[in-house]
mmCIF file of C-alpha atoms and ligand atoms in Angstrom:
data_model
loop_
_atom_site.group_PDB
_atom_site.id
_atom_site.type_symbol
_atom_site.label_atom_id
_atom_site.label_comp_id
_atom_site.label_asym_id
_atom_site.label_seq_id
_atom_site.Cartn_x
_atom_site.Cartn_y
_atom_site.Cartn_z
ATOM 1 C CA MET N 1 -25.564 -14.681 -37.066
ATOM 2 C CA ALA N 2 -22.824 -12.141 -36.559
ATOM 3 C CA ARG N 3 -22.011 -10.824 -33.125
ATOM 4 C CA PHE N 4 -23.604 -7.549 -32.079
ATOM 5 C CA ARG N 5 -23.380 -5.258 -29.079
ATOM 6 C CA THR N 6 -26.271 -4.929 -26.669
ATOM 7 C CA LEU N 7 -27.301 -2.179 -24.262
ATOM 8 C CA ASP N 8 -25.064 -3.715 -21.603
ATOM 9 C CA ASP N 9 -22.025 -2.956 -23.750
ATOM 10 C CA LEU N 10 -22.743 0.781 -23.867
ATOM 11 C CA ASP N 11 -21.952 3.332 -21.188
ATOM 12 C CA VAL N 12 -24.961 5.573 -21.670
ATOM 13 C CA ARG N 13 -24.912 7.744 -18.560
ATOM 14 C CA GLY N 14 -25.362 11.387 -19.501
ATOM 15 C CA LYS N 15 -25.026 10.510 -23.186
ATOM 16 C CA ARG N 16 -27.486 11.291 -25.970
ATOM 17 C CA VAL N 17 -28.686 7.932 -27.235
ATOM 18 C CA LEU N 18 -30.434 7.838 -30.616
ATOM 19 C CA VAL N 19 -32.923 4.978 -30.523
ATOM 20 C CA ARG N 20 -34.289 3.766 -33.858
ATOM 21 C CA ALA N 21 -37.711 2.399 -33.011
ATOM 22 C CA ASP N 22 -40.582 1.118 -35.102
ATOM 23 C CA LEU N 23 -43.574 3.206 -34.086
ATOM 24 C CA ASN N 24 -45.342 2.395 -37.328
ATOM 25 C CA VAL N 25 -48.502 1.438 -35.432
ATOM 26 C CA PRO N 26 -52.124 1.539 -36.537
ATOM 27 C CA LEU N 27 -53.637 4.947 -35.751
ATOM 28 C CA LYS N 28 -57.312 5.906 -35.978
ATOM 29 C CA ASP N 29 -58.566 9.436 -35.271
ATOM 30 C CA GLY N 30 -55.257 10.250 -33.601
ATOM 31 C CA LEU N 31 -55.411 7.225 -31.282
ATOM 32 C CA VAL N 32 -53.229 4.123 -31.377
ATOM 33 C CA THR N 33 -55.442 1.065 -31.942
ATOM 34 C CA ASP N 34 -52.714 -1.532 -31.327
ATOM 35 C CA ALA N 35 -49.843 -0.423 -29.080
ATOM 36 C CA THR N 36 -47.990 -3.746 -29.131
ATOM 37 C CA ARG N 37 -44.930 -2.321 -30.857
ATOM 38 C CA ILE N 38 -44.748 0.610 -28.432
ATOM 39 C CA GLU N 39 -45.130 -1.664 -25.421
ATOM 40 C CA ARG N 40 -42.385 -3.949 -26.707
ATOM 41 C CA LEU N 41 -40.079 -0.962 -27.126
ATOM 42 C CA ALA N 42 -40.664 0.268 -23.572
ATOM 43 C CA PRO N 43 -38.088 -1.999 -21.812
ATOM 44 C CA THR N 44 -35.287 -0.492 -23.909
ATOM 45 C CA LEU N 45 -36.404 3.048 -23.123
ATOM 46 C CA GLU N 46 -36.861 2.213 -19.425
ATOM 47 C CA ALA N 47 -33.354 0.745 -19.259
ATOM 48 C CA LEU N 48 -31.845 3.818 -20.905
ATOM 49 C CA ILE N 49 -33.821 6.158 -18.642
ATOM 50 C CA ALA N 50 -32.775 4.202 -15.542
ATOM 51 C CA ARG N 51 -29.134 4.480 -16.600
ATOM 52 C CA GLY N 52 -29.360 8.229 -17.036
ATOM 53 C CA ALA N 53 -29.271 8.476 -20.814
ATOM 54 C CA LYS N 54 -30.780 11.343 -22.783
ATOM 55 C CA VAL N 55 -33.083 9.331 -24.985
ATOM 56 C CA VAL N 56 -33.847 10.486 -28.523
ATOM 57 C CA VAL N 57 -36.399 8.243 -30.241
ATOM 58 C CA MET N 58 -36.860 8.169 -33.978
ATOM 59 C CA SER N 59 -39.142 6.130 -36.187
ATOM 60 C CA HIS N 60 -40.741 6.209 -39.585
ATOM 61 C CA PHE N 61 -44.507 6.350 -39.791
ATOM 62 C CA GLY N 62 -46.407 5.316 -42.898
ATOM 63 C CA ARG N 63 -44.961 5.941 -46.331
ATOM 64 C CA PRO N 64 -44.974 9.731 -46.865
ATOM 65 C CA LYS N 65 -43.719 11.148 -50.149
ATOM 66 C CA GLY N 66 -42.394 14.250 -48.345
ATOM 67 C CA PRO N 67 -43.574 16.278 -45.340
ATOM 68 C CA ASP N 68 -47.146 15.173 -44.632
ATOM 69 C CA SER N 69 -48.993 16.242 -41.470
ATOM 70 C CA ALA N 70 -51.203 13.138 -41.690
ATOM 71 C CA LEU N 71 -48.081 11.030 -41.119
ATOM 72 C CA SER N 72 -46.576 13.058 -38.290
ATOM 73 C CA LEU N 73 -45.255 11.212 -35.233
ATOM 74 C CA ARG N 74 -46.638 13.932 -32.946
ATOM 75 C CA PRO N 75 -49.839 12.027 -32.019
ATOM 76 C CA LEU N 76 -47.633 9.159 -30.830
ATOM 77 C CA THR N 77 -45.962 11.157 -28.029
ATOM 78 C CA ALA N 78 -48.942 10.400 -25.744
ATOM 79 C CA ALA N 79 -48.856 6.656 -26.419
ATOM 80 C CA LEU N 80 -45.085 6.620 -25.963
ATOM 81 C CA ALA N 81 -45.380 8.541 -22.677
ATOM 82 C CA LYS N 82 -48.001 6.074 -21.455
ATOM 83 C CA ALA N 83 -45.793 3.082 -22.318
ATOM 84 C CA ILE N 84 -42.973 4.467 -20.137
ATOM 85 C CA GLY N 85 -45.034 5.017 -17.050
ATOM 86 C CA GLY N 86 -46.445 8.431 -17.901
ATOM 87 C CA ARG N 87 -43.106 10.236 -18.151
ATOM 88 C CA GLY N 88 -43.139 13.325 -20.359
ATOM 89 C CA VAL N 89 -41.950 12.999 -23.926
ATOM 90 C CA SER N 90 -40.876 16.120 -25.803
ATOM 91 C CA PHE N 91 -41.318 16.366 -29.554
ATOM 92 C CA ALA N 92 -39.065 17.835 -32.242
ATOM 93 C CA ALA N 93 -41.001 18.916 -35.314
ATOM 94 C CA ASP N 94 -38.098 17.962 -37.565
ATOM 95 C CA CYS N 95 -35.696 15.048 -37.166
ATOM 96 C CA ILE N 96 -32.603 17.014 -38.259
ATOM 97 C CA GLY N 97 -31.384 20.628 -38.210
ATOM 98 C CA GLU N 98 -31.805 23.469 -35.730
ATOM 99 C CA GLU N 99 -35.232 22.440 -34.408
ATOM 100 C CA ALA N 100 -34.063 18.910 -33.586
ATOM 101 C CA LYS N 101 -30.789 20.190 -32.075
ATOM 102 C CA ARG N 102 -32.625 22.675 -29.881
ATOM 103 C CA VAL N 103 -35.002 20.036 -28.460
ATOM 104 C CA VAL N 104 -32.256 17.465 -27.935
ATOM 105 C CA ALA N 105 -29.966 20.032 -26.278
ATOM 106 C CA ALA N 106 -32.695 20.701 -23.707
ATOM 107 C CA LEU N 107 -32.837 17.029 -22.629
ATOM 108 C CA ARG N 108 -31.569 16.124 -19.180
ATOM 109 C CA PRO N 109 -30.440 12.616 -18.220
ATOM 110 C CA GLY N 110 -33.452 10.296 -18.020
ATOM 111 C CA GLU N 111 -35.584 12.432 -20.336
ATOM 112 C CA VAL N 112 -37.077 11.344 -23.635
ATOM 113 C CA ASP N 113 -37.593 13.139 -26.929
ATOM 114 C CA LEU N 114 -39.367 11.922 -30.045
ATOM 115 C CA LEU N 115 -38.218 13.163 -33.452
ATOM 116 C CA GLU N 116 -40.507 13.812 -36.419
ATOM 117 C CA ASN N 117 -40.765 11.255 -39.228
ATOM 118 C CA PRO N 118 -37.389 10.819 -41.000
ATOM 119 C CA ARG N 119 -39.264 9.760 -44.163
ATOM 120 C CA PHE N 120 -40.231 13.429 -44.574
ATOM 121 C CA HIS N 121 -36.682 13.749 -45.950
ATOM 122 C CA LYS N 122 -35.654 12.036 -49.188
ATOM 123 C CA GLY N 123 -32.304 11.098 -47.649
ATOM 124 C CA GLU N 124 -33.911 8.578 -45.321
ATOM 125 C CA GLU N 125 -35.072 6.033 -47.888
ATOM 126 C CA ALA N 126 -32.060 6.823 -50.102
ATOM 127 C CA ASN N 127 -29.804 5.772 -47.189
ATOM 128 C CA SER N 128 -28.014 9.050 -47.817
ATOM 129 C CA PRO N 129 -24.703 9.534 -45.966
ATOM 130 C CA GLU N 130 -25.368 13.304 -45.565
ATOM 131 C CA PHE N 131 -28.763 12.684 -44.034
ATOM 132 C CA ALA N 132 -27.292 10.032 -41.736
ATOM 133 C CA ARG N 133 -24.603 12.523 -40.644
ATOM 134 C CA ALA N 134 -27.307 15.083 -39.850
ATOM 135 C CA LEU N 135 -29.041 12.488 -37.662
ATOM 136 C CA ALA N 136 -25.742 11.496 -36.067
ATOM 137 C CA GLU N 137 -25.222 15.075 -34.867
ATOM 138 C CA LEU N 138 -28.084 14.503 -32.439
ATOM 139 C CA GLY N 139 -26.543 11.568 -30.614
ATOM 140 C CA ASP N 140 -23.424 10.146 -29.023
ATOM 141 C CA LEU N 141 -24.581 6.541 -29.284
ATOM 142 C CA TYR N 142 -26.978 4.608 -31.521
ATOM 143 C CA VAL N 143 -29.363 1.842 -30.508
ATOM 144 C CA ASN N 144 -31.485 0.006 -33.058
ATOM 145 C CA ASP N 145 -34.582 -1.558 -31.551
ATOM 146 C CA ALA N 146 -36.561 -1.785 -34.780
ATOM 147 C CA PHE N 147 -36.181 -5.355 -36.017
ATOM 148 C CA SER N 148 -39.487 -4.933 -37.846
ATOM 149 C CA ALA N 149 -37.902 -2.242 -40.031
ATOM 150 C CA ALA N 150 -34.499 -3.940 -40.335
ATOM 151 C CA HIS N 151 -35.229 -5.077 -43.897
ATOM 152 C CA ARG N 152 -35.085 -1.437 -45.040
ATOM 153 C CA ALA N 153 -31.678 -0.079 -46.052
ATOM 154 C CA HIS N 154 -32.635 3.409 -44.898
ATOM 155 C CA ALA N 155 -30.384 6.066 -43.344
ATOM 156 C CA SER N 156 -31.722 5.821 -39.777
ATOM 157 C CA ILE N 157 -31.386 2.020 -39.947
ATOM 158 C CA ALA N 158 -28.262 1.344 -42.000
ATOM 159 C CA ALA N 159 -25.953 4.332 -42.665
ATOM 160 C CA LEU N 160 -26.384 5.823 -39.191
ATOM 161 C CA ALA N 161 -25.321 2.596 -37.459
ATOM 162 C CA HIS N 162 -21.843 3.047 -38.907
ATOM 163 C CA LEU N 163 -21.434 6.646 -37.733
ATOM 164 C CA LEU N 164 -21.890 6.129 -33.990
ATOM 165 C CA PRO N 165 -21.033 3.359 -31.544
ATOM 166 C CA SER N 166 -24.044 1.125 -31.989
ATOM 167 C CA ALA N 167 -25.933 -1.650 -30.235
ATOM 168 C CA ALA N 168 -29.099 -3.679 -30.486
ATOM 169 C CA GLY N 169 -31.914 -2.681 -28.145
ATOM 170 C CA LYS N 170 -33.687 -5.254 -26.004
ATOM 171 C CA LEU N 171 -36.457 -5.948 -28.507
ATOM 172 C CA MET N 172 -34.016 -6.330 -31.399
ATOM 173 C CA GLU N 173 -31.870 -8.566 -29.223
ATOM 174 C CA ALA N 174 -34.848 -10.765 -28.291
ATOM 175 C CA GLU N 175 -35.944 -11.034 -31.947
ATOM 176 C CA LEU N 176 -32.471 -11.993 -33.103
ATOM 177 C CA ARG N 177 -31.982 -14.535 -30.326
ATOM 178 C CA ALA N 178 -35.370 -16.140 -31.006
ATOM 179 C CA LEU N 179 -34.876 -16.314 -34.750
ATOM 180 C CA THR N 180 -31.345 -17.626 -34.379
ATOM 181 C CA ALA N 181 -32.535 -20.307 -31.964
ATOM 182 C CA ALA N 182 -35.272 -21.281 -34.397
ATOM 183 C CA LEU N 183 -33.364 -21.382 -37.648
ATOM 184 C CA GLU N 184 -29.614 -21.076 -37.281
ATOM 185 C CA THR N 185 -28.796 -23.275 -34.321
ATOM 186 C CA PRO N 186 -32.060 -25.105 -33.668
ATOM 187 C CA VAL N 187 -32.682 -28.171 -31.576
ATOM 188 C CA ARG N 188 -33.928 -30.779 -34.070
ATOM 189 C CA PRO N 189 -36.297 -31.923 -35.381
ATOM 190 C CA VAL N 190 -37.308 -28.500 -36.668
ATOM 191 C CA MET N 191 -40.771 -28.078 -38.073
ATOM 192 C CA ALA N 192 -42.144 -25.193 -40.111
ATOM 193 C CA LEU N 193 -45.815 -24.426 -40.384
ATOM 194 C CA VAL N 194 -46.500 -22.244 -43.397
ATOM 195 C CA GLY N 195 -49.897 -21.015 -44.475
ATOM 196 C CA GLY N 196 -51.462 -18.100 -46.237
ATOM 197 C CA ALA N 197 -53.094 -17.517 -49.568
ATOM 198 C CA LYS N 198 -50.384 -17.633 -52.178
ATOM 199 C CA VAL N 199 -47.382 -19.741 -53.094
ATOM 200 C CA SER N 200 -46.259 -16.946 -55.430
ATOM 201 C CA THR N 201 -45.554 -14.515 -52.557
ATOM 202 C CA LYS N 202 -43.737 -17.150 -50.500
ATOM 203 C CA LEU N 203 -41.583 -18.974 -53.082
ATOM 204 C CA ASP N 204 -38.292 -17.765 -51.588
ATOM 205 C CA LEU N 205 -39.532 -18.468 -48.098
ATOM 206 C CA LEU N 206 -40.584 -22.026 -48.959
ATOM 207 C CA HIS N 207 -37.243 -22.596 -50.687
ATOM 208 C CA PHE N 208 -35.253 -21.478 -47.668
ATOM 209 C CA VAL N 209 -37.464 -23.296 -45.202
ATOM 210 C CA ILE N 210 -37.263 -26.574 -47.143
ATOM 211 C CA GLY N 211 -33.483 -26.344 -47.032
ATOM 212 C CA ASN N 212 -33.443 -25.775 -43.275
ATOM 213 C CA VAL N 213 -36.211 -27.731 -41.571
ATOM 214 C CA ASP N 214 -37.007 -31.414 -41.130
ATOM 215 C CA VAL N 215 -40.776 -31.201 -41.486
ATOM 216 C CA LEU N 216 -42.858 -28.648 -43.376
ATOM 217 C CA ALA N 217 -46.621 -28.544 -42.886
ATOM 218 C CA ILE N 218 -48.476 -26.413 -45.405
ATOM 219 C CA GLY N 219 -51.980 -25.043 -44.986
ATOM 220 C CA GLY N 220 -54.024 -22.123 -46.234
ATOM 221 C CA ALA N 221 -54.936 -21.618 -49.864
ATOM 222 C CA MET N 222 -51.274 -22.066 -50.837
ATOM 223 C CA ALA N 223 -51.715 -25.766 -50.041
ATOM 224 C CA ASN N 224 -54.343 -25.911 -52.805
ATOM 225 C CA THR N 225 -51.724 -24.890 -55.333
ATOM 226 C CA LEU N 226 -49.379 -27.647 -54.163
ATOM 227 C CA LEU N 227 -52.189 -30.207 -54.172
ATOM 228 C CA PHE N 228 -53.292 -29.118 -57.646
ATOM 229 C CA ALA N 229 -49.691 -29.397 -58.863
ATOM 230 C CA GLY N 230 -49.715 -32.995 -57.650
ATOM 231 C CA GLY N 231 -52.875 -33.798 -59.605
ATOM 232 C CA THR N 232 -55.559 -33.237 -56.930
ATOM 233 C CA GLU N 233 -58.705 -31.404 -58.030
ATOM 234 C CA VAL N 234 -59.477 -28.508 -55.686
ATOM 235 C CA GLY N 235 -62.875 -27.419 -57.054
ATOM 236 C CA ARG N 236 -63.533 -23.666 -56.826
ATOM 237 C CA SER N 237 -60.873 -23.160 -54.161
ATOM 238 C CA LEU N 238 -58.370 -20.347 -54.384
ATOM 239 C CA CYS N 239 -55.480 -21.876 -56.343
ATOM 240 C CA GLU N 240 -52.628 -20.443 -58.395
ATOM 241 C CA ARG N 241 -52.821 -22.812 -61.334
ATOM 242 C CA ASP N 242 -50.026 -20.949 -63.145
ATOM 243 C CA MET N 243 -47.689 -21.756 -60.243
ATOM 244 C CA ALA N 244 -47.981 -25.522 -60.684
ATOM 245 C CA ASP N 245 -44.449 -25.902 -62.092
ATOM 246 C CA ASN N 246 -42.951 -23.892 -59.227
ATOM 247 C CA ALA N 247 -44.945 -25.963 -56.775
ATOM 248 C CA ARG N 248 -43.655 -29.203 -58.299
ATOM 249 C CA SER N 249 -40.047 -27.954 -58.084
ATOM 250 C CA LEU N 250 -40.562 -27.127 -54.419
ATOM 251 C CA LEU N 251 -41.872 -30.622 -53.730
ATOM 252 C CA ALA N 252 -38.932 -32.111 -55.658
ATOM 253 C CA LEU N 253 -36.519 -29.978 -53.627
ATOM 254 C CA ALA N 254 -38.139 -31.207 -50.429
ATOM 255 C CA ARG N 255 -37.579 -34.832 -51.490
ATOM 256 C CA GLU N 256 -33.969 -34.047 -52.361
ATOM 257 C CA ARG N 257 -33.362 -32.302 -49.017
ATOM 258 C CA SER N 258 -35.210 -34.983 -47.014
ATOM 259 C CA CYS N 259 -37.702 -32.445 -45.773
ATOM 260 C CA ARG N 260 -40.963 -34.217 -44.994
ATOM 261 C CA VAL N 261 -43.909 -32.242 -46.370
ATOM 262 C CA ILE N 262 -47.327 -32.499 -44.755
ATOM 263 C CA LEU N 263 -50.106 -31.416 -47.096
ATOM 264 C CA PRO N 264 -53.808 -31.434 -46.177
ATOM 265 C CA GLU N 265 -55.423 -34.872 -46.422
ATOM 266 C CA ASP N 266 -58.903 -33.582 -45.677
ATOM 267 C CA ALA N 267 -60.581 -30.201 -45.909
ATOM 268 C CA VAL N 268 -63.371 -28.088 -44.506
ATOM 269 C CA VAL N 269 -65.382 -27.142 -47.567
ATOM 270 C CA ALA N 270 -68.197 -24.648 -48.191
ATOM 271 C CA ALA N 271 -69.997 -23.055 -51.122
ATOM 272 C CA ALA N 272 -68.808 -19.555 -50.205
ATOM 273 C CA LEU N 273 -66.442 -17.697 -47.892
ATOM 274 C CA GLU N 274 -69.181 -16.276 -45.672
ATOM 275 C CA PRO N 275 -69.467 -16.240 -41.881
ATOM 276 C CA GLY N 276 -71.538 -19.158 -40.611
ATOM 277 C CA GLU N 277 -71.722 -20.790 -44.058
ATOM 278 C CA PRO N 278 -72.720 -24.502 -43.773
ATOM 279 C CA THR N 279 -69.578 -26.625 -43.992
ATOM 280 C CA GLN N 280 -68.725 -30.202 -44.861
ATOM 281 C CA ILE N 281 -65.576 -32.220 -44.442
ATOM 282 C CA PHE N 282 -64.191 -34.113 -47.405
ATOM 283 C CA PRO N 283 -61.109 -36.208 -48.040
ATOM 284 C CA ILE N 284 -58.787 -34.001 -50.077
ATOM 285 C CA ASP N 285 -59.259 -36.067 -53.264
ATOM 286 C CA ALA N 286 -63.060 -35.838 -53.082
ATOM 287 C CA VAL N 287 -63.706 -32.072 -52.900
ATOM 288 C CA PRO N 288 -66.834 -31.335 -54.982
ATOM 289 C CA SER N 289 -66.098 -29.281 -58.085
ATOM 290 C CA ASP N 290 -68.537 -26.507 -57.085
ATOM 291 C CA MET N 291 -67.168 -26.071 -53.529
ATOM 292 C CA MET N 292 -64.227 -24.267 -51.927
ATOM 293 C CA ILE N 293 -61.592 -25.516 -49.474
ATOM 294 C CA LEU N 294 -61.570 -22.975 -46.639
ATOM 295 C CA ASP N 295 -59.719 -24.761 -43.852
ATOM 296 C CA VAL N 296 -57.748 -27.938 -43.281
ATOM 297 C CA GLY N 297 -59.812 -30.831 -41.915
ATOM 298 C CA PRO N 298 -59.580 -32.682 -38.569
ATOM 299 C CA LYS N 299 -57.407 -35.541 -39.903
ATOM 300 C CA THR N 300 -54.904 -32.965 -41.153
ATOM 301 C CA VAL N 301 -54.938 -31.240 -37.760
ATOM 302 C CA ASP N 302 -54.194 -34.622 -36.160
ATOM 303 C CA ARG N 303 -51.267 -35.168 -38.504
ATOM 304 C CA ILE N 304 -49.866 -31.720 -37.825
ATOM 305 C CA VAL N 305 -50.273 -32.215 -34.079
ATOM 306 C CA ALA N 306 -48.535 -35.611 -34.268
ATOM 307 C CA ALA N 307 -45.601 -33.951 -36.044
ATOM 308 C CA LEU N 308 -45.559 -31.165 -33.440
ATOM 309 C CA GLU N 309 -45.329 -33.758 -30.670
ATOM 310 C CA GLU N 310 -42.089 -35.001 -32.217
ATOM 311 C CA ALA N 311 -40.648 -31.617 -33.111
ATOM 312 C CA ARG N 312 -38.397 -29.653 -30.732
ATOM 313 C CA THR N 313 -38.468 -26.376 -32.651
ATOM 314 C CA LEU N 314 -41.260 -24.701 -34.614
ATOM 315 C CA VAL N 315 -41.292 -21.742 -36.970
ATOM 316 C CA TRP N 316 -44.791 -20.609 -37.907
ATOM 317 C CA ASN N 317 -45.901 -18.179 -40.570
ATOM 318 C CA GLY N 318 -49.407 -18.049 -41.972
ATOM 319 C CA PRO N 319 -52.828 -19.338 -40.918
ATOM 320 C CA LEU N 320 -54.067 -22.776 -41.989
ATOM 321 C CA GLY N 321 -57.487 -21.599 -43.157
ATOM 322 C CA ALA N 322 -59.498 -18.469 -43.946
ATOM 323 C CA PHE N 323 -59.249 -17.610 -40.239
ATOM 324 C CA GLU N 324 -60.857 -14.153 -40.371
ATOM 325 C CA THR N 325 -64.177 -15.749 -41.290
ATOM 326 C CA PRO N 326 -65.688 -18.114 -38.720
ATOM 327 C CA PRO N 327 -65.760 -21.102 -38.597
ATOM 328 C CA PHE N 328 -62.697 -21.321 -40.849
ATOM 329 C CA GLU N 329 -60.363 -20.400 -37.983
ATOM 330 C CA GLU N 330 -60.921 -23.700 -36.203
ATOM 331 C CA ALA N 331 -57.878 -25.649 -37.418
ATOM 332 C CA THR N 332 -55.540 -22.699 -36.861
ATOM 333 C CA VAL N 333 -56.873 -22.199 -33.342
ATOM 334 C CA ALA N 334 -56.653 -25.928 -32.532
ATOM 335 C CA VAL N 335 -53.047 -26.108 -33.730
ATOM 336 C CA ALA N 336 -52.164 -22.838 -31.954
ATOM 337 C CA LYS N 337 -53.476 -24.220 -28.658
ATOM 338 C CA ARG N 338 -51.425 -27.389 -29.102
ATOM 339 C CA VAL N 339 -48.308 -25.359 -29.885
ATOM 340 C CA ALA N 340 -48.939 -23.305 -26.750
ATOM 341 C CA ALA N 341 -49.366 -26.427 -24.600
ATOM 342 C CA LEU N 342 -46.182 -28.069 -25.914
ATOM 343 C CA THR N 343 -44.277 -24.816 -25.402
ATOM 344 C CA ARG N 344 -45.596 -24.488 -21.839
ATOM 345 C CA ALA N 345 -44.517 -28.055 -21.162
ATOM 346 C CA GLY N 346 -40.986 -27.163 -22.262
ATOM 347 C CA ARG N 347 -41.125 -29.594 -25.175
ATOM 348 C CA LEU N 348 -41.109 -27.084 -28.019
ATOM 349 C CA LEU N 349 -39.393 -23.808 -28.846
ATOM 350 C CA SER N 350 -42.002 -21.951 -30.864
ATOM 351 C CA VAL N 351 -41.417 -18.818 -32.929
ATOM 352 C CA ALA N 352 -44.132 -17.188 -35.004
ATOM 353 C CA GLY N 353 -44.458 -14.018 -37.024
ATOM 354 C CA GLY N 354 -46.244 -12.203 -39.829
ATOM 355 C CA GLY N 355 -49.321 -9.976 -39.587
ATOM 356 C CA ASP N 356 -51.987 -12.649 -40.176
ATOM 357 C CA THR N 357 -50.205 -15.143 -37.963
ATOM 358 C CA VAL N 358 -50.029 -12.682 -35.083
ATOM 359 C CA ALA N 359 -53.755 -11.926 -35.506
ATOM 360 C CA ALA N 360 -54.575 -15.652 -35.604
ATOM 361 C CA LEU N 361 -52.543 -16.326 -32.447
ATOM 362 C CA ALA N 362 -54.240 -13.418 -30.713
ATOM 363 C CA ALA N 363 -57.634 -14.846 -31.739
ATOM 364 C CA ALA N 364 -56.564 -18.183 -30.230
ATOM 365 C CA LYS N 365 -55.459 -16.254 -27.091
ATOM 366 C CA VAL N 366 -52.033 -17.884 -27.032
ATOM 367 C CA THR N 367 -49.730 -14.994 -28.013
ATOM 368 C CA GLU N 368 -48.117 -14.910 -24.570
ATOM 369 C CA GLU N 369 -47.615 -18.667 -24.480
ATOM 370 C CA LEU N 370 -45.389 -19.162 -27.499
ATOM 371 C CA SER N 371 -41.640 -18.834 -27.003
ATOM 372 C CA TYR N 372 -41.556 -15.772 -29.228
ATOM 373 C CA VAL N 373 -44.053 -13.930 -31.396
ATOM 374 C CA SER N 374 -42.389 -11.400 -33.657
ATOM 375 C CA THR N 375 -43.820 -7.904 -34.071
ATOM 376 C CA ALA N 376 -42.311 -7.812 -37.542
ATOM 377 C CA GLY N 377 -44.138 -8.511 -40.777
ATOM 378 C CA GLY N 378 -41.893 -7.979 -43.794
ATOM 379 C CA ALA N 379 -38.647 -8.286 -41.834
ATOM 380 C CA PHE N 380 -39.737 -11.637 -40.353
ATOM 381 C CA LEU N 381 -40.590 -12.914 -43.833
ATOM 382 C CA GLU N 382 -37.253 -11.768 -45.257
ATOM 383 C CA TRP N 383 -35.481 -13.532 -42.404
ATOM 384 C CA LEU N 384 -37.432 -16.674 -43.307
ATOM 385 C CA GLU N 385 -36.182 -16.244 -46.856
ATOM 386 C CA GLY N 386 -32.628 -16.464 -45.534
ATOM 387 C CA ARG N 387 -31.854 -12.894 -46.514
ATOM 388 C CA GLU N 388 -29.455 -10.587 -44.738
ATOM 389 C CA LEU N 389 -31.346 -7.672 -43.207
ATOM 390 C CA PRO N 390 -29.533 -4.326 -43.652
ATOM 391 C CA GLY N 391 -30.479 -3.150 -40.161
ATOM 392 C CA VAL N 392 -29.076 -6.310 -38.588
ATOM 393 C CA ALA N 393 -25.968 -6.348 -40.764
ATOM 394 C CA ALA N 394 -25.201 -2.743 -39.781
ATOM 395 C CA LEU N 395 -25.071 -3.729 -36.103
ATOM 396 C CA ALA N 396 -22.586 -6.527 -36.681
ATOM 397 C CA VAL N 397 -19.338 -6.258 -34.785
ATOM 398 C CA ALA N 398 -16.368 -7.328 -36.873
ATOM 399 C CA PRO N 399 -14.514 -10.422 -35.585
ATOM 400 C CA GLY N 400 -11.572 -9.205 -33.555
ATOM 401 C CA ASP N 401 -13.312 -5.940 -32.704
ATOM 402 C CA ALA N 402 -13.296 -5.685 -28.939
ATOM 403 C CA GLY N 403 -16.890 -4.431 -29.102
HETATM 404 C C1 3PG C 501 -43.796 -2.410 -40.901
HETATM 405 O O1 3PG C 501 -44.794 -1.857 -40.436
HETATM 406 O O2 3PG C 501 -43.825 -3.536 -41.432
HETATM 407 C C2 3PG C 501 -42.489 -1.732 -40.756
HETATM 408 O O3 3PG C 501 -42.615 -0.620 -39.940
HETATM 409 C C3 3PG C 501 -41.901 -1.359 -42.110
HETATM 410 O O4 3PG C 501 -42.679 -0.395 -42.753
HETATM 411 P P1 3PG C 501 -42.456 -0.159 -44.311
HETATM 412 O O5 3PG C 501 -42.950 -1.397 -45.005
HETATM 413 O O6 3PG C 501 -43.249 1.080 -44.667
HETATM 414 O O7 3PG C 501 -40.983 0.032 -44.545
HETATM 415 MG MG1 MG C 502 -21.894 -0.722 -36.778
#
C-alpha cells in the first residue's frame, strides 16, 4: 500500500477541514437504526474538534437522481451531534455555493457543520473537476474518513483529494492498516473464510484470495457450486450449475498456487429454508435429492477450526450457512466464537467485512473481539478483489514527497 498522511501530519488549528464521511446509514422514520458508521467516525471528529479545527462534514446518502428531500442529510445532524457528545451541528442545505459558504464562514474553531448530500449534484458521481473545486472552496484541508465509499471515483472522494492538502482520518487509517496487515504483509499461514450465496458474484474475489492465502475455506451456497463442479450431487440446494467451469478453474488455480481449499465434507440439510425446520446431517456425498444444504455440518466446522488453530491471519467474508434463518446460523456462530477466542489469545489476527458477515458476527456477539471488523461492504469486497480503490489512491503521497 502506498504511503498516506494521517491527521497527525496536518496542522488543523483554526483551519476549515473538509471531512468526507460515510453517513450512508439505515434510516427509518427519520431515525438512524444502526449508528455504527457514525460512531466509528466520531474519533476523527473529536480529534479535529480538540485541535481547534472548523469541521465541515460531507457524505452521500442513498442514490438520489438529483435533489431529493427523502435523501437529505438533515435528519442525520441529530445522530451526528449525539455521536460527538451532544455538541451542536449546523446544517448547510446545499453542499456548494453561497448557502454552504455562509454556514461554513460562521463556524468557529471546534464547531461542526454538516453539508447536504453531494449526490444532489451531477458533478459528484461524474468526479467533475468543477464540482470538486466548488467543494474545495469550503475548506483549507481535506480528510477522507470514508473507506466504505472509497471504491467510488466521485468528486468528494477522488478529485477533491488532489485540490487540498489531504490525509486519511482515523477510521480510514484503521481500515487500511487492518487490511494491509491481513493481505499485503500478513503473518503466515493466512487463511480466508469465504461464504455467501453465489460464486458468480465473488469470482474476482476468489481469484485474488487464492493467489494470496495459504488456506481457503468455503461455505455458504457458493460451496454447493464448487462441490457440484467436482461431481458431488447437491440435491435441491442453491447451486449455480452454469458456473461449474468457472468453479473448476478456480480449484485448478488453487492447486497451481498451493492454496489448500477446504470444502464442506458434511452438511446440515432440510426440506425447506424455514425457521425451525427439522434438520438432518449428511456426509456431503449422501445429500438426498429432495433436500437442501443449508449449513455446513459439524465435521466441516471441526476441519475449519483445526485450520484456524494453525493460521496466524484470517480474512473472513460471508456466512457459512443460511444464517438469517435459525438453526442454520449454528456453524457460522461456532466458527465466529472460535475466531474470537483465538484472537483474544493473541494467536490470530482476524479481519472481517461485508454486510452479511457483519450481521453474522453481531448475531454471534463477537464483533468487538475480532482484530478488525470493517464497516464497508462494497469497498471491502473490492479490496478483496485486489483492486485499487480510487479514494485510497487519491490519498497516496508520492515517494519523495515530504508529506
Ligand atoms: C455503502 O453504503 O456501501 C457506501 O456508502 C457506498 O454507497 P453506494 O454503493 O451508494 O456508493
Ligand atoms: Mg492527494
